[in-house]
Amino acid sequence: MEPNDTDQGALGNCWLMAGIAGLVEEQPDQKNGYRIKALFGLDGNLTYGNDVGAYVNRLNRAGVWKYVVVDDYLPVCDKSLKPMFATNKQEDNELWVAILEKAFAKVYGSYGNLQNGRTLQAVTEMTQDPSTAFVFDKATELVRLSDAAKPGSWDEEEDSEDEDGPLEMNLDSFFAKLTQWDEQRFVMCLSTPGKDMSGYMDRKAESHEIAKLHKMYQRMGLETGHAYTLLGVRRVNAMNGNEYRLLQIRNPWGNARGEFRGDFGDNSPLWDQIHEHDKEAMGYTKQDDGIFWMTLNDVFKYFCRGGVSFVMDSKSTLSCRGLCLEDFGPTFAIHLKNNTPGAQITTMVSQIPARGKGSTQDLLGLKLRLLQRRDGDKYECPTNGHHIWETNCLLRSDVGSAFALEKGEYILTAATRFQRRGKFTLTVHTGPNVKCDMQPFKIGRDCSKARFLNAGKMFSGCTHRPFSIDVRCRVHEDDVDQYHY
């Protein structure tokens, strides 16, 4: 499996193809595609069910792993009989791209429902890992991390979306952050402006202005309203003494028609100023494979947003599901006792997406908060402790973050906007070689009676049950809830 295997086809689902390509990218000490292979088969048998024409896929839905069974009957073009939708660009006889796309189509209700989407959502549904989105603000020349965890207060009266301001940084800080994410082998993506052109022109722009922008992008080898995979980040020194900050990008189309034609495009004369050993280390080629390089400034100019998915391998997982009632605040928390300095932790609160099977509720405004327990603190309310950070409150199916946790005891809690009723799943991942005990506990209406959950027993410390909870503690691939669509 290679990133160049994915070929988008006739559907406007570049968001999904970009996510797949990002997960296939080679990782240190791992074979290409090991993350994707984990989505196929049952109990390690990748060909389970193939003898009867069935293919078993595993996708994350609302924070819970689901099994999805599909067949290999694929839509084809009338005359050529070639697959109409996603295919393997390099190996015509390989069906894994088409089968995975069909599994998504089944979960979403149809192939048509795969039109338009978020690459970060696709990666989350294939990994159960959280993500953070960023937006390029043309007016201020800053990058806004809309989902990023940040210091904050517990005051619910201040908990409004207007005041949940994003974290902002300049291009220098943003490039440093991209470099850090790239070194950690996280999956990153970029998007060009589509229907919403507010970052480039007035919101009331006429259709001819939109068409003009589209033609300008096509002249540069880019597409509007399109998702791309961000494969790499490099800082290089040229022979002329200039320093360049470069980003390697892949178009899901996988051909020359979708490659950038500006500075550091495949045929740019600027490559003549780069040392051969640097070009070799960067993997620079002139192949018509949809992979190209751009400067950070050009990326900021032509793209409008992007994101990073904090994909963590060899992780231990705690996943808890609950129901929040209307007249109760934060009703659920997880106690983290970390014994590893600088432990890598990711956390995410999930709900059923707005489209696809099982979409029976409106999206809740969700956020996460982390507090550090101090000596003498009791588990009375999640306000007891030093406030470390919180995410923005967002109307999304998944809201999460990644962070390094120092030694100590912490409380992680999820909160909903205006105490609306709805189901959610809270998931915590810890990285390899991390010693971190995780245990959920309920918070009653009488916060002074909140206690830890005992194995197999319901919480008995409050007079009213604030919500029901199904606790699951799993490690690695054992965290699977068998479910057939």
CSV table of C-alpha atoms in Angstrom, one decimal:
chain,number,residue,atom,x,y,z
A,1,MET,CA,0.0,0.0,0.0
A,2,GLU,CA,1.2,3.5,-0.9
A,3,PRO,CA,-0.3,7.0,-0.8
A,4,ASN,CA,-0.3,7.0,-4.7
A,5,ASP,CA,-2.6,4.0,-4.7
A,6,THR,CA,-5.7,6.2,-4.1
A,7,ASP,CA,-7.5,7.5,-7.2
A,8,GLN,CA,-10.6,9.6,-6.4
A,9,GLY,CA,-13.0,8.7,-9.2
A,10,ALA,CA,-16.2,10.5,-10.1
A,11,LEU,CA,-17.4,11.3,-6.5
A,12,GLY,CA,-16.6,14.6,-4.8
A,13,ASN,CA,-15.0,12.8,-1.8
A,14,CYS,CA,-11.5,14.1,-2.0
A,15,TRP,CA,-11.7,14.5,1.8
A,16,LEU,CA,-11.9,10.8,2.2
A,17,MET,CA,-9.2,10.0,-0.3
A,18,ALA,CA,-6.9,12.5,1.3
A,19,GLY,CA,-7.5,10.9,4.7
A,20,ILE,CA,-6.7,7.4,3.3
A,21,ALA,CA,-3.5,8.6,1.6
A,22,GLY,CA,-2.4,10.2,4.9
A,23,LEU,CA,-2.8,7.0,6.8
A,24,VAL,CA,-1.0,4.9,4.2
A,25,GLU,CA,2.1,7.1,4.4
A,26,GLU,CA,5.1,5.2,5.5
A,27,GLN,CA,6.0,5.3,9.2
A,28,PRO,CA,9.3,4.6,10.8
A,29,ASP,CA,9.9,0.8,11.4
A,30,GLN,CA,6.5,0.0,9.9
A,31,LYS,CA,5.3,-1.2,6.5
A,32,ASN,CA,3.2,1.0,4.3
A,33,GLY,CA,-0.5,0.7,5.0
A,34,TYR,CA,-0.3,-1.0,8.3
A,35,ARG,CA,-2.9,1.5,9.7
A,36,ILE,CA,-5.3,0.8,6.8
A,37,LYS,CA,-4.8,-3.0,7.1
A,38,ALA,CA,-6.0,-2.8,10.6
A,39,LEU,CA,-9.4,-1.8,9.2
A,40,PHE,CA,-9.9,-5.0,7.3
A,41,GLY,CA,-10.8,-8.5,8.4
A,42,LEU,CA,-11.6,-10.0,11.7
A,43,ASP,CA,-9.2,-11.1,14.5
A,44,GLY,CA,-6.2,-10.5,12.4
A,45,ASN,CA,-7.5,-12.4,9.4
A,46,LEU,CA,-7.5,-9.8,6.6
A,47,THR,CA,-9.4,-12.1,4.2
A,48,TYR,CA,-12.2,-13.1,6.6
A,49,GLY,CA,-15.4,-13.6,4.6
A,50,ASN,CA,-13.8,-13.2,1.2
A,51,ASP,CA,-14.6,-16.8,0.2
A,52,VAL,CA,-18.3,-15.9,0.2
A,53,GLY,CA,-17.7,-12.5,-1.4
A,54,ALA,CA,-17.9,-10.5,1.8
A,55,TYR,CA,-15.4,-7.9,3.1
A,56,VAL,CA,-15.3,-6.9,6.8
A,57,ASN,CA,-14.2,-3.4,7.6
A,58,ARG,CA,-13.8,-1.7,11.0
A,59,LEU,CA,-14.8,1.9,11.4
A,60,ASN,CA,-15.1,4.2,14.3
A,61,ARG,CA,-18.6,5.7,14.7
A,62,ALA,CA,-19.3,8.1,17.5
A,63,GLY,CA,-16.3,6.9,19.5
A,64,VAL,CA,-17.1,3.2,19.2
A,65,TRP,CA,-15.6,0.7,16.8
A,66,LYS,CA,-18.2,-0.9,14.4
A,67,TYR,CA,-17.9,-3.8,12.0
A,68,VAL,CA,-19.2,-3.0,8.5
A,69,VAL,CA,-19.7,-5.8,6.0
A,70,VAL,CA,-19.8,-5.1,2.3
A,71,ASP,CA,-19.6,-7.0,-1.0
A,72,ASP,CA,-17.4,-6.4,-4.1
A,73,TYR,CA,-20.2,-5.3,-6.4
A,74,LEU,CA,-19.0,-1.9,-7.6
A,75,PRO,CA,-20.6,0.8,-9.8
A,76,VAL,CA,-18.9,0.9,-13.2
A,77,CYS,CA,-19.0,3.1,-16.3
A,78,ASP,CA,-21.3,2.1,-19.1
A,79,LYS,CA,-18.8,1.5,-21.9
A,80,SER,CA,-15.4,0.9,-20.4
A,81,LEU,CA,-16.8,-1.1,-17.4
A,82,LYS,CA,-14.1,0.5,-15.3
A,83,PRO,CA,-15.0,1.4,-11.7
A,84,MET,CA,-16.9,4.7,-11.5
A,85,PHE,CA,-15.6,5.7,-8.1
A,86,ALA,CA,-12.4,5.2,-6.1
A,87,THR,CA,-9.8,2.7,-7.4
A,88,ASN,CA,-6.2,1.7,-7.0
A,89,LYS,CA,-4.3,3.9,-9.4
A,90,GLN,CA,-1.2,1.8,-9.6
A,91,GLU,CA,-2.6,-1.8,-9.3
A,92,ASP,CA,-5.9,-2.3,-11.2
A,93,ASN,CA,-6.5,-5.7,-9.6
A,94,GLU,CA,-6.4,-4.4,-6.0
A,95,LEU,CA,-9.8,-3.5,-4.5
A,96,TRP,CA,-8.9,-2.2,-1.1
A,97,VAL,CA,-9.5,1.5,-1.9
A,98,ALA,CA,-12.9,0.7,-3.5
A,99,ILE,CA,-13.9,-1.6,-0.7
A,100,LEU,CA,-13.0,0.9,2.0
A,101,GLU,CA,-14.9,3.6,0.1
A,102,LYS,CA,-18.0,1.3,-0.1
A,103,ALA,CA,-17.8,0.7,3.7
A,104,PHE,CA,-17.9,4.5,4.2
A,105,ALA,CA,-20.8,4.7,1.8
A,106,LYS,CA,-22.8,2.1,3.7
A,107,VAL,CA,-22.2,3.9,7.0
A,108,TYR,CA,-23.1,7.2,5.5
A,109,GLY,CA,-26.2,5.8,3.8
A,110,SER,CA,-25.2,6.0,0.1
A,111,TYR,CA,-22.3,7.0,-2.2
A,112,GLY,CA,-24.0,10.3,-2.7
A,113,ASN,CA,-23.7,11.1,1.0
A,114,LEU,CA,-19.9,11.0,0.6
A,115,GLN,CA,-20.0,14.2,-1.4
A,116,ASN,CA,-18.2,16.9,0.6
A,117,GLY,CA,-16.8,16.3,4.0
A,118,ARG,CA,-13.8,16.9,6.4
A,119,THR,CA,-10.6,15.0,6.0
A,120,LEU,CA,-10.1,15.1,9.8
A,121,GLN,CA,-13.4,13.4,10.2
A,122,ALA,CA,-12.4,10.6,7.8
A,123,VAL,CA,-9.1,10.0,9.7
A,124,THR,CA,-11.0,9.9,13.0
A,125,GLU,CA,-13.4,7.4,11.7
A,126,MET,CA,-10.5,5.2,10.7
A,127,THR,CA,-8.3,5.6,13.8
A,128,GLN,CA,-10.5,6.8,16.8
A,129,ASP,CA,-7.9,9.6,17.3
A,130,PRO,CA,-8.8,13.3,17.8
A,131,SER,CA,-7.8,16.2,15.6
A,132,THR,CA,-7.4,19.9,15.6
A,133,ALA,CA,-8.4,22.2,12.7
A,134,PHE,CA,-6.6,25.4,11.7
A,135,VAL,CA,-7.7,28.3,9.6
A,136,PHE,CA,-5.6,30.8,7.6
A,137,ASP,CA,-6.8,34.3,8.4
A,138,LYS,CA,-5.9,36.5,5.4
A,139,ALA,CA,-6.9,39.7,7.1
A,140,THR,CA,-4.6,39.3,10.1
A,141,GLU,CA,-2.0,37.1,8.5
A,142,LEU,CA,-2.4,34.7,11.4
A,143,VAL,CA,-3.2,31.0,11.7
A,144,ARG,CA,-6.1,30.2,14.1
A,145,LEU,CA,-6.3,26.7,15.7
A,146,SER,CA,-10.0,26.6,16.2
A,147,ASP,CA,-10.1,23.3,18.1
A,148,ALA,CA,-6.9,23.7,20.2
A,149,ALA,CA,-6.9,23.2,23.9
A,150,LYS,CA,-6.1,26.3,25.8
A,151,PRO,CA,-6.0,27.7,29.4
A,152,GLY,CA,-9.4,28.8,30.6
A,153,SER,CA,-11.9,29.1,33.5
A,154,TRP,CA,-14.7,27.0,34.7
A,155,ASP,CA,-17.2,29.8,34.8
A,156,GLU,CA,-20.2,28.5,32.9
A,157,GLU,CA,-21.6,32.0,32.5
A,158,GLU,CA,-18.6,32.7,30.2
A,159,ASP,CA,-19.2,29.5,28.3
A,160,SER,CA,-20.5,30.9,25.0
A,161,GLU,CA,-19.3,30.2,21.5
A,162,ASP,CA,-18.7,33.9,21.0
A,163,GLU,CA,-16.1,33.9,23.8
A,164,ASP,CA,-14.5,30.6,22.9
A,165,GLY,CA,-11.8,32.3,20.9
A,166,PRO,CA,-9.3,30.3,19.0
A,167,LEU,CA,-5.6,30.0,19.6
A,168,GLU,CA,-3.7,32.3,17.1
A,169,MET,CA,-0.1,32.2,15.9
A,170,ASN,CA,2.0,33.8,13.2
A,171,LEU,CA,3.6,31.9,10.4
A,172,ASP,CA,6.9,31.3,12.2
A,173,SER,CA,5.2,29.7,15.1
A,174,PHE,CA,2.9,27.8,12.8
A,175,PHE,CA,5.8,26.3,10.8
A,176,ALA,CA,7.5,25.2,14.1
A,177,LYS,CA,4.2,23.5,15.1
A,178,LEU,CA,3.9,21.8,11.6
A,179,THR,CA,7.5,20.6,12.0
A,180,GLN,CA,6.7,19.1,15.4
A,181,TRP,CA,3.6,17.4,14.1
A,182,ASP,CA,5.5,16.0,11.1
A,183,GLU,CA,8.2,14.6,13.4
A,184,GLN,CA,5.5,12.9,15.5
A,185,ARG,CA,4.1,11.4,12.2
A,186,PHE,CA,0.7,12.8,12.7
A,187,VAL,CA,-1.7,12.9,9.7
A,188,MET,CA,-2.1,16.5,8.3
A,189,CYS,CA,-4.3,17.9,5.6
A,190,LEU,CA,-5.1,21.2,3.7
A,191,SER,CA,-8.1,22.5,1.9
A,192,THR,CA,-8.6,25.2,-0.7
A,193,PRO,CA,-11.7,27.5,-0.5
A,194,GLY,CA,-14.8,26.1,-2.0
A,195,LYS,CA,-18.3,27.5,-1.6
A,196,ASP,CA,-17.3,29.9,1.2
A,197,MET,CA,-15.0,32.5,-0.4
A,198,SER,CA,-15.1,34.9,2.6
A,199,GLY,CA,-11.3,34.6,3.1
A,200,TYR,CA,-10.7,35.9,-0.4
A,201,MET,CA,-13.5,38.2,-1.4
A,202,ASP,CA,-16.8,39.6,-0.2
A,203,ARG,CA,-19.4,37.1,0.9
A,204,LYS,CA,-21.8,38.4,-1.7
A,205,ALA,CA,-19.4,37.8,-4.6
A,206,GLU,CA,-21.1,37.2,-7.9
A,207,SER,CA,-20.8,33.8,-9.6
A,208,HIS,CA,-18.4,35.3,-12.3
A,209,GLU,CA,-16.0,36.2,-9.5
A,210,ILE,CA,-16.1,32.6,-8.2
A,211,ALA,CA,-15.5,31.4,-11.7
A,212,LYS,CA,-12.6,33.8,-12.0
A,213,LEU,CA,-11.1,32.5,-8.8
A,214,HIS,CA,-11.5,28.9,-10.0
A,215,LYS,CA,-9.7,29.7,-13.3
A,216,MET,CA,-6.9,31.3,-11.4
A,217,TYR,CA,-6.5,28.2,-9.2
A,218,GLN,CA,-6.5,26.0,-12.3
A,219,ARG,CA,-3.7,28.0,-13.9
A,220,MET,CA,-1.6,27.3,-10.8
A,221,GLY,CA,-2.5,23.6,-10.9
A,222,LEU,CA,-4.8,23.7,-7.9
A,223,GLU,CA,-8.6,23.1,-7.5
A,224,THR,CA,-11.1,25.1,-5.4
A,225,GLY,CA,-13.1,23.4,-2.8
A,226,HIS,CA,-10.5,20.5,-2.7
A,227,ALA,CA,-8.8,18.5,0.0
A,228,TYR,CA,-5.1,17.7,0.0
A,229,THR,CA,-2.8,15.5,2.1
A,230,LEU,CA,0.1,17.3,3.8
A,231,LEU,CA,2.9,14.7,3.6
A,232,GLY,CA,6.0,16.5,4.9
A,233,VAL,CA,7.6,19.7,6.2
A,234,ARG,CA,11.2,20.7,5.5
A,235,ARG,CA,13.4,23.8,6.0
A,236,VAL,CA,16.2,23.9,3.4
A,237,ASN,CA,19.1,26.3,2.6
A,238,ALA,CA,19.7,27.1,-1.0
A,239,MET,CA,23.0,27.6,-2.8
A,240,ASN,CA,22.2,31.3,-3.1
A,241,GLY,CA,22.0,31.7,0.6
A,242,ASN,CA,18.2,31.8,0.9
A,243,GLU,CA,16.3,29.7,3.3
A,244,TYR,CA,13.0,28.2,2.3
A,245,ARG,CA,10.2,26.6,4.4
A,246,LEU,CA,8.7,24.0,2.2
A,247,LEU,CA,5.6,21.7,2.5
A,248,GLN,CA,5.1,18.5,0.5
A,249,ILE,CA,1.5,18.1,-0.6
A,250,ARG,CA,-0.5,15.4,-2.4
A,251,ASN,CA,-3.6,15.8,-4.6
A,252,PRO,CA,-5.9,12.7,-4.2
A,253,TRP,CA,-6.3,12.7,-8.0
A,254,GLY,CA,-2.7,11.5,-8.2
A,255,ASN,CA,-1.8,13.0,-11.6
A,256,ALA,CA,0.0,16.0,-13.1
A,257,ARG,CA,-3.2,17.9,-13.8
A,258,GLY,CA,-3.5,18.4,-10.1
A,259,GLU,CA,0.0,19.6,-9.3
A,260,PHE,CA,1.1,23.1,-8.3
A,261,ARG,CA,2.9,25.1,-11.1
A,262,GLY,CA,4.4,27.9,-9.0
A,263,ASP,CA,7.5,28.2,-6.9
A,264,PHE,CA,9.0,24.8,-6.1
A,265,GLY,CA,6.5,23.0,-8.4
A,266,ASP,CA,8.0,20.0,-10.1
A,267,ASN,CA,9.4,22.1,-13.0
A,268,SER,CA,10.3,25.2,-11.0
A,269,PRO,CA,13.8,26.6,-11.7
A,270,LEU,CA,14.2,27.2,-7.9
A,271,TRP,CA,15.1,23.5,-7.6
A,272,ASP,CA,18.3,24.3,-9.3
A,273,GLN,CA,19.4,26.2,-6.2
A,274,ILE,CA,18.8,23.2,-3.9
A,275,HIS,CA,21.7,20.9,-3.1
A,276,GLU,CA,21.3,17.4,-4.6
A,277,HIS,CA,21.6,15.7,-1.2
A,278,ASP,CA,18.7,17.8,0.1
A,279,LYS,CA,16.6,17.0,-2.9
A,280,GLU,CA,17.3,13.3,-2.4
A,281,ALA,CA,16.5,13.5,1.3
A,282,MET,CA,13.2,15.3,0.4
A,283,GLY,CA,12.2,12.7,-2.2
A,284,TYR,CA,12.0,15.3,-4.9
A,285,THR,CA,11.0,13.9,-8.3
A,286,LYS,CA,9.3,15.1,-11.5
A,287,GLN,CA,6.8,12.3,-11.7
A,288,ASP,CA,3.2,13.0,-12.6
A,289,ASP,CA,2.0,11.5,-9.3
A,290,GLY,CA,0.0,14.4,-7.8
A,291,ILE,CA,2.8,15.1,-5.2
A,292,PHE,CA,4.4,18.5,-5.2
A,293,TRP,CA,6.1,21.1,-2.9
A,294,MET,CA,5.1,24.6,-2.0
A,295,THR,CA,6.5,27.4,0.1
A,296,LEU,CA,4.8,28.1,3.4
A,297,ASN,CA,3.8,31.6,2.1
A,298,ASP,CA,2.2,30.1,-1.0
A,299,VAL,CA,0.3,27.6,1.1
A,300,PHE,CA,-1.0,30.4,3.2
A,301,LYS,CA,-2.0,32.3,0.1
A,302,TYR,CA,-3.8,29.5,-1.8
A,303,PHE,CA,-5.2,27.4,1.0
A,304,CYS,CA,-7.8,28.5,3.5
A,305,ARG,CA,-7.8,25.8,6.2
A,306,GLY,CA,-6.4,22.4,7.2
A,307,GLY,CA,-5.9,20.3,10.2
A,308,VAL,CA,-3.9,17.6,12.0
A,309,SER,CA,-5.1,14.3,13.3
A,310,PHE,CA,-3.2,13.1,16.4
A,311,VAL,CA,-2.8,9.5,15.2
A,312,MET,CA,-1.1,7.5,18.0
A,313,ASP,CA,0.2,4.0,17.4
A,314,SER,CA,0.6,1.3,20.1
A,315,LYS,CA,-1.9,3.0,22.4
A,316,SER,CA,-3.9,2.0,25.4
A,317,THR,CA,-7.5,3.1,25.4
A,318,LEU,CA,-10.3,3.9,27.9
A,319,SER,CA,-13.6,4.5,26.3
A,320,CYS,CA,-16.8,5.4,28.2
A,321,ARG,CA,-20.3,6.1,27.0
A,322,GLY,CA,-22.9,8.2,28.7
A,323,LEU,CA,-26.2,10.1,28.4
A,324,CYS,CA,-26.3,13.8,29.6
A,325,LEU,CA,-29.6,15.2,30.9
A,326,GLU,CA,-30.9,18.8,30.2
A,327,ASP,CA,-30.9,20.1,33.8
A,328,PHE,CA,-27.4,18.9,34.8
A,329,GLY,CA,-24.0,20.3,34.1
A,330,PRO,CA,-20.8,18.3,33.5
A,331,THR,CA,-21.9,14.8,34.5
A,332,PHE,CA,-19.0,12.6,33.7
A,333,ALA,CA,-15.3,12.6,34.5
A,334,ILE,CA,-12.2,10.4,34.2
A,335,HIS,CA,-9.5,10.2,36.9
A,336,LEU,CA,-6.0,10.1,35.4
A,337,LYS,CA,-3.1,9.1,37.6
A,338,ASN,CA,0.1,9.6,35.5
A,339,ASN,CA,3.5,8.2,36.6
A,340,THR,CA,5.4,8.9,33.4
A,341,PRO,CA,6.9,12.5,33.0
A,342,GLY,CA,5.9,14.0,29.6
A,343,ALA,CA,3.4,11.2,28.9
A,344,GLN,CA,1.7,11.5,25.5
A,345,ILE,CA,-2.1,11.6,25.9
A,346,THR,CA,-4.9,12.2,23.5
A,347,THR,CA,-8.5,12.6,24.4
A,348,MET,CA,-11.8,13.0,22.5
A,349,VAL,CA,-15.5,13.4,23.2
A,350,SER,CA,-17.7,12.0,20.4
A,351,GLN,CA,-21.3,12.0,19.4
A,352,ILE,CA,-23.3,10.5,16.5
A,353,PRO,CA,-22.5,12.5,13.3
A,354,ALA,CA,-25.1,14.6,11.7
A,355,ARG,CA,-25.3,12.4,8.6
A,356,GLY,CA,-25.3,8.7,8.0
A,357,LYS,CA,-26.9,5.8,9.8
A,358,GLY,CA,-27.9,6.4,13.4
A,359,SER,CA,-28.1,10.2,13.0
A,360,THR,CA,-31.1,10.7,15.2
A,361,GLN,CA,-30.1,13.8,17.3
A,362,ASP,CA,-28.9,17.3,16.5
A,363,LEU,CA,-25.2,17.9,17.2
A,364,LEU,CA,-24.4,19.0,20.8
A,365,GLY,CA,-21.9,21.8,21.5
A,366,LEU,CA,-19.2,19.8,23.2
A,367,LYS,CA,-15.9,20.7,25.0
A,368,LEU,CA,-13.3,19.0,27.1
A,369,ARG,CA,-11.7,20.3,30.3
A,370,LEU,CA,-8.6,19.0,32.2
A,371,LEU,CA,-7.9,19.8,35.9
A,372,GLN,CA,-5.0,18.8,38.0
A,373,ARG,CA,-5.8,17.4,41.4
A,374,ARG,CA,-4.0,19.1,44.3
A,375,ASP,CA,-3.1,17.6,47.7
A,376,GLY,CA,-6.2,17.4,49.8
A,377,ASP,CA,-8.7,17.9,46.9
A,378,LYS,CA,-11.8,15.7,47.1
A,379,TYR,CA,-13.8,14.4,44.2
A,380,GLU,CA,-16.8,16.5,45.0
A,381,CYS,CA,-17.1,18.4,41.7
A,382,PRO,CA,-14.9,18.7,38.6
A,383,THR,CA,-14.2,22.3,39.7
A,384,ASN,CA,-12.0,20.9,42.5
A,385,GLY,CA,-8.5,21.2,41.0
A,386,HIS,CA,-6.2,23.5,39.2
A,387,HIS,CA,-7.5,24.3,35.7
A,388,ILE,CA,-5.0,23.1,33.1
A,389,TRP,CA,-6.8,23.6,29.8
A,390,GLU,CA,-10.0,23.3,27.9
A,391,THR,CA,-11.0,23.0,24.3
A,392,ASN,CA,-13.4,25.3,22.4
A,393,CYS,CA,-17.1,24.3,22.5
A,394,LEU,CA,-17.8,23.1,19.0
A,395,LEU,CA,-20.8,21.7,17.1
A,396,ARG,CA,-18.9,18.7,15.8
A,397,SER,CA,-19.2,15.0,16.0
A,398,ASP,CA,-15.7,14.8,17.6
A,399,VAL,CA,-13.9,17.3,19.7
A,400,GLY,CA,-10.4,16.5,21.1
A,401,SER,CA,-6.8,17.4,21.7
A,402,ALA,CA,-3.3,16.0,22.3
A,403,PHE,CA,-1.0,17.0,25.1
A,404,ALA,CA,2.0,15.9,27.2
A,405,LEU,CA,1.1,15.2,30.8
A,406,GLU,CA,3.5,15.6,33.7
A,407,LYS,CA,3.4,13.3,36.7
A,408,GLY,CA,0.4,13.8,38.9
A,409,GLU,CA,-3.4,13.2,39.2
A,410,TYR,CA,-5.9,14.8,36.9
A,411,ILE,CA,-9.6,15.0,36.2
A,412,LEU,CA,-10.8,15.0,32.6
A,413,THR,CA,-14.5,15.9,32.0
A,414,ALA,CA,-16.8,16.6,29.0
A,415,ALA,CA,-19.3,19.4,29.0
A,416,THR,CA,-22.3,20.2,26.7
A,417,ARG,CA,-23.7,23.5,25.7
A,418,PHE,CA,-26.7,24.7,27.7
A,419,GLN,CA,-27.0,21.3,29.4
A,420,ARG,CA,-28.7,19.8,26.4
A,421,ARG,CA,-29.7,16.1,26.4
A,422,GLY,CA,-27.7,13.7,24.2
A,423,LYS,CA,-25.4,10.7,24.0
A,424,PHE,CA,-21.7,11.0,23.9
A,425,THR,CA,-18.5,8.9,24.2
A,426,LEU,CA,-15.4,10.0,26.0
A,427,THR,CA,-12.1,8.4,24.9
A,428,VAL,CA,-8.6,8.6,26.3
A,429,HIS,CA,-5.5,7.2,24.6
A,430,THR,CA,-2.1,6.9,26.2
A,431,GLY,CA,1.1,6.4,24.2
A,432,PRO,CA,3.5,3.4,24.4
A,433,ASN,CA,5.5,2.9,27.6
A,434,VAL,CA,3.2,5.3,29.5
A,435,LYS,CA,2.1,4.3,33.0
A,436,CYS,CA,-1.2,6.1,33.5
A,437,ASP,CA,-4.1,4.6,35.4
A,438,MET,CA,-7.5,5.7,34.1
A,439,GLN,CA,-10.8,5.2,35.9
A,440,PRO,CA,-14.2,6.8,35.2
A,441,PHE,CA,-16.4,8.2,38.0
A,442,LYS,CA,-19.9,9.7,38.1
A,443,ILE,CA,-20.8,13.1,39.3
A,444,GLY,CA,-24.2,13.2,41.1
A,445,ARG,CA,-26.6,16.1,41.4
A,446,ASP,CA,-25.3,16.3,45.0
A,447,CYS,CA,-21.6,16.8,44.0
A,448,SER,CA,-20.5,16.1,47.6
A,449,LYS,CA,-21.4,12.5,47.2
A,450,ALA,CA,-19.5,11.8,44.0
A,451,ARG,CA,-17.5,8.6,44.2
A,452,PHE,CA,-15.5,6.3,42.0
A,453,LEU,CA,-17.2,3.6,40.1
A,454,ASN,CA,-16.8,0.1,41.5
A,455,ALA,CA,-16.4,-2.7,39.0
A,456,GLY,CA,-19.9,-3.9,37.9
A,457,LYS,CA,-21.8,-1.6,40.3
A,458,MET,CA,-23.8,1.5,39.5
A,459,PHE,CA,-23.0,4.7,41.3
A,460,SER,CA,-24.9,4.8,44.6
A,461,GLY,CA,-23.8,8.2,46.0
A,462,CYS,CA,-26.6,10.4,44.7
A,463,THR,CA,-30.4,10.3,45.1
A,464,HIS,CA,-31.0,10.8,41.4
A,465,ARG,CA,-29.2,9.1,38.5
A,466,PRO,CA,-27.9,12.0,36.3
A,467,PHE,CA,-27.2,9.7,33.4
A,468,SER,CA,-26.6,6.1,32.6
A,469,ILE,CA,-23.1,4.9,31.6
A,470,ASP,CA,-21.6,1.9,30.0
A,471,VAL,CA,-17.9,1.7,30.9
A,472,ARG,CA,-15.4,-0.1,28.6
A,473,CYS,CA,-11.7,-0.5,29.3
A,474,ARG,CA,-9.8,-1.9,26.4
A,475,VAL,CA,-6.2,-2.1,25.2
A,476,HIS,CA,-5.1,-2.0,21.6
A,477,GLU,CA,-7.5,-3.8,19.2
A,478,ASP,CA,-9.6,-5.3,21.9
A,479,ASP,CA,-11.6,-2.1,22.0
A,480,VAL,CA,-14.1,-3.3,19.5
A,481,ASP,CA,-17.8,-3.3,19.9
A,482,GLN,CA,-19.1,-5.8,17.3
A,483,TYR,CA,-21.8,-4.3,15.3
A,484,HIS,CA,-23.0,-5.0,11.7
A,485,TYR,CA,-24.5,-2.4,9.5
